[in-house]
mmCIF file of N, CA and C in Angstrom:
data_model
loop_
_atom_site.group_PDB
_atom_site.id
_atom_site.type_symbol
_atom_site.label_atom_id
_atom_site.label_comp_id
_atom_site.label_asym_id
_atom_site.label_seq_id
_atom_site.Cartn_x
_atom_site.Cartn_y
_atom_site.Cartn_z
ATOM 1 N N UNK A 253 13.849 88.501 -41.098
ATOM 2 C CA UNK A 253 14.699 88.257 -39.947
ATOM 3 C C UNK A 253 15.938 87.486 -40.422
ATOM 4 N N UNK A 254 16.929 88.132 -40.397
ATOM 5 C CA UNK A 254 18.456 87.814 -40.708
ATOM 6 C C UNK A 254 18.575 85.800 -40.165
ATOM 7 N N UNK A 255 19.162 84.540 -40.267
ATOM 8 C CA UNK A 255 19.377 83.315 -39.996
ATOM 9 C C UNK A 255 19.001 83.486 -39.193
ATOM 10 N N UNK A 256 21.221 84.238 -38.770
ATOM 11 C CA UNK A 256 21.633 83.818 -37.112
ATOM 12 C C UNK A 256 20.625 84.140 -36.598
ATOM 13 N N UNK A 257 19.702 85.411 -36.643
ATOM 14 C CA UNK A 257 18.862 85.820 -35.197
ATOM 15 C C UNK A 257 17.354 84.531 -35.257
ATOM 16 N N UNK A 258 17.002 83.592 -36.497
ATOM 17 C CA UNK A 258 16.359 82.537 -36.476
ATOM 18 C C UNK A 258 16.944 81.338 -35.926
ATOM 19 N N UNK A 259 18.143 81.124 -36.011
ATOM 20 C CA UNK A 259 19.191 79.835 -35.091
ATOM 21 C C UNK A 259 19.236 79.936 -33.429
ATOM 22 N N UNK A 260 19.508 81.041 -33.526
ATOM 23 C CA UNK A 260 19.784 81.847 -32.199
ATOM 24 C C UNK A 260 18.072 81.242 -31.249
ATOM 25 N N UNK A 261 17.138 81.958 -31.641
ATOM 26 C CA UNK A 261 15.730 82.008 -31.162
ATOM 27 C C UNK A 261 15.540 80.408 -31.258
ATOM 28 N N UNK A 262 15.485 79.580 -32.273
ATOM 29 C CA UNK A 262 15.330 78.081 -32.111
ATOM 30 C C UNK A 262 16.473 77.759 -30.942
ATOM 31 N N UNK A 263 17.704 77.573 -30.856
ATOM 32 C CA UNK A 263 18.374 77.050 -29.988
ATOM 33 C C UNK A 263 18.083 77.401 -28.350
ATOM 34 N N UNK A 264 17.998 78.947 -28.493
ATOM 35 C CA UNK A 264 17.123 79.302 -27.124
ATOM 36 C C UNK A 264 15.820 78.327 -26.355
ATOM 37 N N UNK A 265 14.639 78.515 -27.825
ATOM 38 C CA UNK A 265 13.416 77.500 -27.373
ATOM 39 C C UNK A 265 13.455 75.950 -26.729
ATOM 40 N N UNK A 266 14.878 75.588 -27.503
ATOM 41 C CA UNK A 266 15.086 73.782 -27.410
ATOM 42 C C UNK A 266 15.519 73.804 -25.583
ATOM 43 N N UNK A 267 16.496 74.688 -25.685
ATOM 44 C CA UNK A 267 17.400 74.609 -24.369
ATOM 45 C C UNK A 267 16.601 75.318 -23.514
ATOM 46 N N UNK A 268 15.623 76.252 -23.260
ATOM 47 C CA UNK A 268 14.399 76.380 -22.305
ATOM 48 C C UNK A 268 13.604 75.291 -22.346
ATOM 49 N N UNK A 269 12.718 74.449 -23.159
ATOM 50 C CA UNK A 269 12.061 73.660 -23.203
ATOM 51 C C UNK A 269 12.882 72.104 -22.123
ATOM 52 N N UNK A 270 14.385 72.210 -22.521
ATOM 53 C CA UNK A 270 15.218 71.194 -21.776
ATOM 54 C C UNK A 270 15.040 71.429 -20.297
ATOM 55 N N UNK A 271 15.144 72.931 -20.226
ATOM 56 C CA UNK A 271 15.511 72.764 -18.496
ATOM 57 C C UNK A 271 14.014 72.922 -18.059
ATOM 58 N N UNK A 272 13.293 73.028 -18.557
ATOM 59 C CA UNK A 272 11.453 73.053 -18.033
ATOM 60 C C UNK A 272 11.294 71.877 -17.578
ATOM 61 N N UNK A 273 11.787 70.883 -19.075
ATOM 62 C CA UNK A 273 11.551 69.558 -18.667
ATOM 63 C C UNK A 273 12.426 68.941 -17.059
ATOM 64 N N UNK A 274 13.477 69.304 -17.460
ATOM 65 C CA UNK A 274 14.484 68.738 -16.222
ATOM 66 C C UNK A 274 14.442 69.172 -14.877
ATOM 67 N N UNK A 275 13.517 70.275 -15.031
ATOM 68 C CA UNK A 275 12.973 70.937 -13.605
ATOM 69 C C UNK A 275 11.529 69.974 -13.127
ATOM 70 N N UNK A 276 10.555 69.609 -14.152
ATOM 71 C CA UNK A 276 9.843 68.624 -13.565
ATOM 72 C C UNK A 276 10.232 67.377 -13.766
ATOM 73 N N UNK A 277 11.152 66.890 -13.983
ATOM 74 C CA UNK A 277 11.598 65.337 -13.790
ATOM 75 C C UNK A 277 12.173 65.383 -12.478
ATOM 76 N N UNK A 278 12.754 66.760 -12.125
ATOM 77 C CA UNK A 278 13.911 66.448 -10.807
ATOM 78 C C UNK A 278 12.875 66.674 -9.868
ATOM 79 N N UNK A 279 11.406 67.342 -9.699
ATOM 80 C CA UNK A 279 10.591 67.710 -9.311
ATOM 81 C C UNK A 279 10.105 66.207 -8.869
ATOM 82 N N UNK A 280 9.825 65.438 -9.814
ATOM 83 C CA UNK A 280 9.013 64.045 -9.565
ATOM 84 C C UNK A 280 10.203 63.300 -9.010
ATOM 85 N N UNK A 281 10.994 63.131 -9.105
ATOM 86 C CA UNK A 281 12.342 62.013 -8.758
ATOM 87 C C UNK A 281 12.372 62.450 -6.866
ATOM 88 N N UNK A 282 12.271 64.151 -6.818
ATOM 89 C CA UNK A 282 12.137 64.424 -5.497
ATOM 90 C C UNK A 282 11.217 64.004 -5.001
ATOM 91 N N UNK A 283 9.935 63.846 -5.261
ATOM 92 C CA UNK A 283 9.003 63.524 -4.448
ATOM 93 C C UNK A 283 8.915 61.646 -4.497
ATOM 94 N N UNK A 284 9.489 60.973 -5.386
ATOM 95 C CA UNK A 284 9.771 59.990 -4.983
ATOM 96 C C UNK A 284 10.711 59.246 -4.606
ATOM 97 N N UNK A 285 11.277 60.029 -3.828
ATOM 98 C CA UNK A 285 12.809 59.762 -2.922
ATOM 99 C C UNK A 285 13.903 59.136 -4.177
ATOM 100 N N UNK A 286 13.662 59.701 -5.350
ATOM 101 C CA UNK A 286 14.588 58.683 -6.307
ATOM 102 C C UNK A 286 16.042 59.789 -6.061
ATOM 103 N N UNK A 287 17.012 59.578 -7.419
ATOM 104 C CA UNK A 287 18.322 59.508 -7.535
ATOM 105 C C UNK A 287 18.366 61.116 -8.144
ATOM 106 N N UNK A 288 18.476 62.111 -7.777
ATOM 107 C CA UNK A 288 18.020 63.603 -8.677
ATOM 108 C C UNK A 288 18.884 64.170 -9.603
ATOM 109 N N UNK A 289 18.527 65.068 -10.214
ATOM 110 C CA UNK A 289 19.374 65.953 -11.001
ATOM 111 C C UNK A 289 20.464 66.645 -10.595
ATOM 112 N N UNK A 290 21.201 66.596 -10.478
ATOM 113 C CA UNK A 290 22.244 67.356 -10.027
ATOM 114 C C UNK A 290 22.019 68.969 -9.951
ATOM 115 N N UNK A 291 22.283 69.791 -8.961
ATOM 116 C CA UNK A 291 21.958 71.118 -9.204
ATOM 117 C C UNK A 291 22.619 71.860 -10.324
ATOM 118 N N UNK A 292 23.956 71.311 -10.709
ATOM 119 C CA UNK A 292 25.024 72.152 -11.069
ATOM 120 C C UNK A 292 24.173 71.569 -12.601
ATOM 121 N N UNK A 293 23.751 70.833 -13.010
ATOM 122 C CA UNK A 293 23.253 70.195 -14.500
ATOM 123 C C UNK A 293 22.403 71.659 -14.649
ATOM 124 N N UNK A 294 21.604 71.705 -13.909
ATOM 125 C CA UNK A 294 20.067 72.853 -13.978
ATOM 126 C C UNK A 294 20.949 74.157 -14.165
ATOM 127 N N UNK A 295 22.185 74.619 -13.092
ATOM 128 C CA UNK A 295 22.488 75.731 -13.399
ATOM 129 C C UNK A 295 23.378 75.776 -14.952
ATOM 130 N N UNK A 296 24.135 75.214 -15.426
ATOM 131 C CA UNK A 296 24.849 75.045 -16.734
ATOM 132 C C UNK A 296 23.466 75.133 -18.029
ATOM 133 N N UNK A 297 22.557 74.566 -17.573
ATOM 134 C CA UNK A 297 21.270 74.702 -18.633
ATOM 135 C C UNK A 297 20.850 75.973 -18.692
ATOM 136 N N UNK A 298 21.224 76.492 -17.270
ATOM 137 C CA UNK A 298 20.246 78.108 -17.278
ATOM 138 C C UNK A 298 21.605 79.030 -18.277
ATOM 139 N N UNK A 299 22.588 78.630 -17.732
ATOM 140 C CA UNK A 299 23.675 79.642 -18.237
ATOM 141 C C UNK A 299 23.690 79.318 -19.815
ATOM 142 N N UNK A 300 23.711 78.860 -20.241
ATOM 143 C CA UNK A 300 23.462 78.403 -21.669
ATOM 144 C C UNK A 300 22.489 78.705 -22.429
ATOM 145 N N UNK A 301 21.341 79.559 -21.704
ATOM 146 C CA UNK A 301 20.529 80.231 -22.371
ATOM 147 C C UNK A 301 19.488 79.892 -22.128
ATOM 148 N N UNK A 302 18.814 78.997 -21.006
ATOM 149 C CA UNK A 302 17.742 78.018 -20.192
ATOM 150 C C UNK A 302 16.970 78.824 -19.188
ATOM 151 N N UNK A 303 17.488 79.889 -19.227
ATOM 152 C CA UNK A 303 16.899 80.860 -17.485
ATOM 153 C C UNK A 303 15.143 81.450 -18.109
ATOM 154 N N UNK A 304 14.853 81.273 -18.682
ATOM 155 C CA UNK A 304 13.250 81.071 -18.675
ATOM 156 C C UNK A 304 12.659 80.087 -18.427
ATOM 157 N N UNK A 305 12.969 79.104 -19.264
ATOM 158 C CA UNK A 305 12.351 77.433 -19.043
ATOM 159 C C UNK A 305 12.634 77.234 -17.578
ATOM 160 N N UNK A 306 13.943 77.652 -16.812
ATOM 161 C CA UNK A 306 13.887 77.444 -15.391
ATOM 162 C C UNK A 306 13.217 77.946 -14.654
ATOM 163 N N UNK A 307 12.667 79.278 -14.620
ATOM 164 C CA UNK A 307 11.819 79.930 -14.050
ATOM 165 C C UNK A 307 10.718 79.629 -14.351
ATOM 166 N N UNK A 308 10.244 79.130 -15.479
ATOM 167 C CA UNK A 308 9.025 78.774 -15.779
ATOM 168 C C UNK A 308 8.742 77.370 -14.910
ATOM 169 N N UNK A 309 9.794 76.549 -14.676
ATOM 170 C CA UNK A 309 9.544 75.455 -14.262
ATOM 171 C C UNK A 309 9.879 75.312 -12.874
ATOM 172 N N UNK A 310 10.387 76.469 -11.940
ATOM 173 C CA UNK A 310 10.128 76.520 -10.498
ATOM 174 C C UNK A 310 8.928 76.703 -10.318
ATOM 175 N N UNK A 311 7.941 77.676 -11.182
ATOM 176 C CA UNK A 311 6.580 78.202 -10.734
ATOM 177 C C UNK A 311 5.444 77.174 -11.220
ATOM 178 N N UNK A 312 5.944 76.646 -11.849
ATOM 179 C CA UNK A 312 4.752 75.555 -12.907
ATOM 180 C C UNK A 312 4.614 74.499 -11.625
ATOM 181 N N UNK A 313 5.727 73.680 -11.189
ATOM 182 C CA UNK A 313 6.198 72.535 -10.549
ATOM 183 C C UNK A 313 6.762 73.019 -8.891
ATOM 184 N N UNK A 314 6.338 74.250 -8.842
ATOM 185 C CA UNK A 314 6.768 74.956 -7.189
ATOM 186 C C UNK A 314 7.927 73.936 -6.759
ATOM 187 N N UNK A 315 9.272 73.947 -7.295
ATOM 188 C CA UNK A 315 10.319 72.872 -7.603
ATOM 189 C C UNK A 315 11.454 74.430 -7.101
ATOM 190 N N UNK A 316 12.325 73.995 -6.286
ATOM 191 C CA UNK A 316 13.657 74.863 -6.204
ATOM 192 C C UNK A 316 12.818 76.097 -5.637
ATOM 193 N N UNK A 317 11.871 76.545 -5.448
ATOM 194 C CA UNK A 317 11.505 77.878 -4.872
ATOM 195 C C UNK A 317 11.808 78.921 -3.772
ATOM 196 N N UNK A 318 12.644 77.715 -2.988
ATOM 197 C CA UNK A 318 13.090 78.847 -1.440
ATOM 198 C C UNK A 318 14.543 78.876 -1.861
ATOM 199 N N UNK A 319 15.063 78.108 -2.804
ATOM 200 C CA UNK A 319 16.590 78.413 -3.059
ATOM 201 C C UNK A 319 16.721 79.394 -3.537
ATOM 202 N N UNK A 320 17.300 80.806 -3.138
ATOM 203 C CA UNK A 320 17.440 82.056 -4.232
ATOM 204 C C UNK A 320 18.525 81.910 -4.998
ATOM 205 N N UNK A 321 19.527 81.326 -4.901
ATOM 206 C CA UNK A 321 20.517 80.843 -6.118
ATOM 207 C C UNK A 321 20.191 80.404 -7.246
ATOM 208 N N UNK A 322 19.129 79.954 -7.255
ATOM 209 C CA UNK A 322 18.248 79.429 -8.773
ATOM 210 C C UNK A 322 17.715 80.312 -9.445
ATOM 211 N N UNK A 323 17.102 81.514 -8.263
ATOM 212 C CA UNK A 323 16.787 83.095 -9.150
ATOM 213 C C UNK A 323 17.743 83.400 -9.840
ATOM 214 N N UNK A 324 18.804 83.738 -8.861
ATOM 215 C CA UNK A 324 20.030 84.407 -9.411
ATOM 216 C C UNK A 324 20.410 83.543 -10.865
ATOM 217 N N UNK A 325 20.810 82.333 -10.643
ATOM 218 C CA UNK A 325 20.854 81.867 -11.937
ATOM 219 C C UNK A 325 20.402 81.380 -13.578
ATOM 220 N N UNK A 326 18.858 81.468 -12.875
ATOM 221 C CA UNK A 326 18.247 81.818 -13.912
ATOM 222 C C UNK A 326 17.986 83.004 -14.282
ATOM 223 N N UNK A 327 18.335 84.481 -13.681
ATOM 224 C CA UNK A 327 17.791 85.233 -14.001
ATOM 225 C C UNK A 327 19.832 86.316 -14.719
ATOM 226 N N UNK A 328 20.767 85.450 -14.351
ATOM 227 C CA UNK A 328 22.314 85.668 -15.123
ATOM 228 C C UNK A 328 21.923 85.251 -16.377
ATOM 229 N N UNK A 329 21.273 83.744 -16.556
ATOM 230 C CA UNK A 329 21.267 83.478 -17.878
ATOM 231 C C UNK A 329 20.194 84.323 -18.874
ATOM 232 N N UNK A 330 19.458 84.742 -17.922
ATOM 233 C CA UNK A 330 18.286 85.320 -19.167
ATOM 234 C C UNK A 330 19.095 86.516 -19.453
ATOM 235 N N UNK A 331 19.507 87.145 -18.043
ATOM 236 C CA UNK A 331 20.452 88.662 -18.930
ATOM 237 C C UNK A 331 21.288 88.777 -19.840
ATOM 238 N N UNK A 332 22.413 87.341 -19.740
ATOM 239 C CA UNK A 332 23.205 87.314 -20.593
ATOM 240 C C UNK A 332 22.814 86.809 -21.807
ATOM 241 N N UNK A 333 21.623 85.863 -22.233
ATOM 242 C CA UNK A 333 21.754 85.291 -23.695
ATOM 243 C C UNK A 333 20.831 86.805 -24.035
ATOM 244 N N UNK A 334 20.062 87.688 -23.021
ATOM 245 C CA UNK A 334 19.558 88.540 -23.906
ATOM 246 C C UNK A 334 20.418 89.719 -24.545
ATOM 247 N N UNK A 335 21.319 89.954 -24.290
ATOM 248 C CA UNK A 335 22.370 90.758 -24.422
ATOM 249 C C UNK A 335 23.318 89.968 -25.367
ATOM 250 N N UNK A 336 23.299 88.999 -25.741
ATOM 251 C CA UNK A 336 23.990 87.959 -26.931
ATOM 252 C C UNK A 336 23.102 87.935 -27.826
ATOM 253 N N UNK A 337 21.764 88.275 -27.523
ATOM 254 C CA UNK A 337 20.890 88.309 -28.484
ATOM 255 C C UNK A 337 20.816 89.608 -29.618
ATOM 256 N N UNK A 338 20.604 90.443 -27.988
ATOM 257 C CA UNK A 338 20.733 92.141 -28.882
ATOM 258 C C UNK A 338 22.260 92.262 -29.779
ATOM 259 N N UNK A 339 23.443 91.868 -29.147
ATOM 260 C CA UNK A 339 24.604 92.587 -29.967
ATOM 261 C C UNK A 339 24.553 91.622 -31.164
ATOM 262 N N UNK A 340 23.897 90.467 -31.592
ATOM 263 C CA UNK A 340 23.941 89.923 -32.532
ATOM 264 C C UNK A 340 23.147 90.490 -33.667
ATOM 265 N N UNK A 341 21.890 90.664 -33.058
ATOM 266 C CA UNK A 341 20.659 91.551 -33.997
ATOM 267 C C UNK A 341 21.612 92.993 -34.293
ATOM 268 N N UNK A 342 22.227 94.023 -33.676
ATOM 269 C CA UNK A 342 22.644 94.975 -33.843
ATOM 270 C C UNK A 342 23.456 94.777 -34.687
ATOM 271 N N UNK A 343 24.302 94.032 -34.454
ATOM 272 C CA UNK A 343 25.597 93.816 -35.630
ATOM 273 C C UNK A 343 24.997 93.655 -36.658
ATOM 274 N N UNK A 344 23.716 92.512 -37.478
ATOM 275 C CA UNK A 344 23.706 92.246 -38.546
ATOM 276 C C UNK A 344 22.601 93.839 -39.269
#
């Protein structure tokens, strides 16, 4: 397997693993009336290549679930880093 497509796949894992996490912290902060995550933080994580870890972490933490804007945005970012993924693998 060529680097980039090993850099690529690690940076993906870190930045899903981020917004998993940040989906159950904002998850717990909600249920204890604390100070939350900003929505726009969660969507910039998904667009950046996070739209699994987000989806994983609406369903894990039933967190953001009636908002469909969070689909939509997690599910822009998974299309687009997968399609940054493929023309990268293709090229090399």
């Amino acid at each position: 397997m060529p680097l980039l497509i090993k850099v690529m796949l690690i940076y993906y894992g870190v930045v899903n693993v981020v917004l998993f996490i940040l989906m159950g912290v904002d998850k717990v902060k909600a249920k204890r009336n604390e100070w939350r995550i900003r929505e726009a933080t969660l969507f910039v994580t998904a667009l950046v290549g996070g739209g699994i870890g987000g989806f994983l972490g609406m369903r894990l933490f039933h967190h953001k679930t009636k908002k469909w804007y969070f689909y939509v945005m997690f599910a822009v970012g998974v299309v687009l880093h997968t399609i940054l993924l493929w023309c990268a693998y293709s090229k090399l």
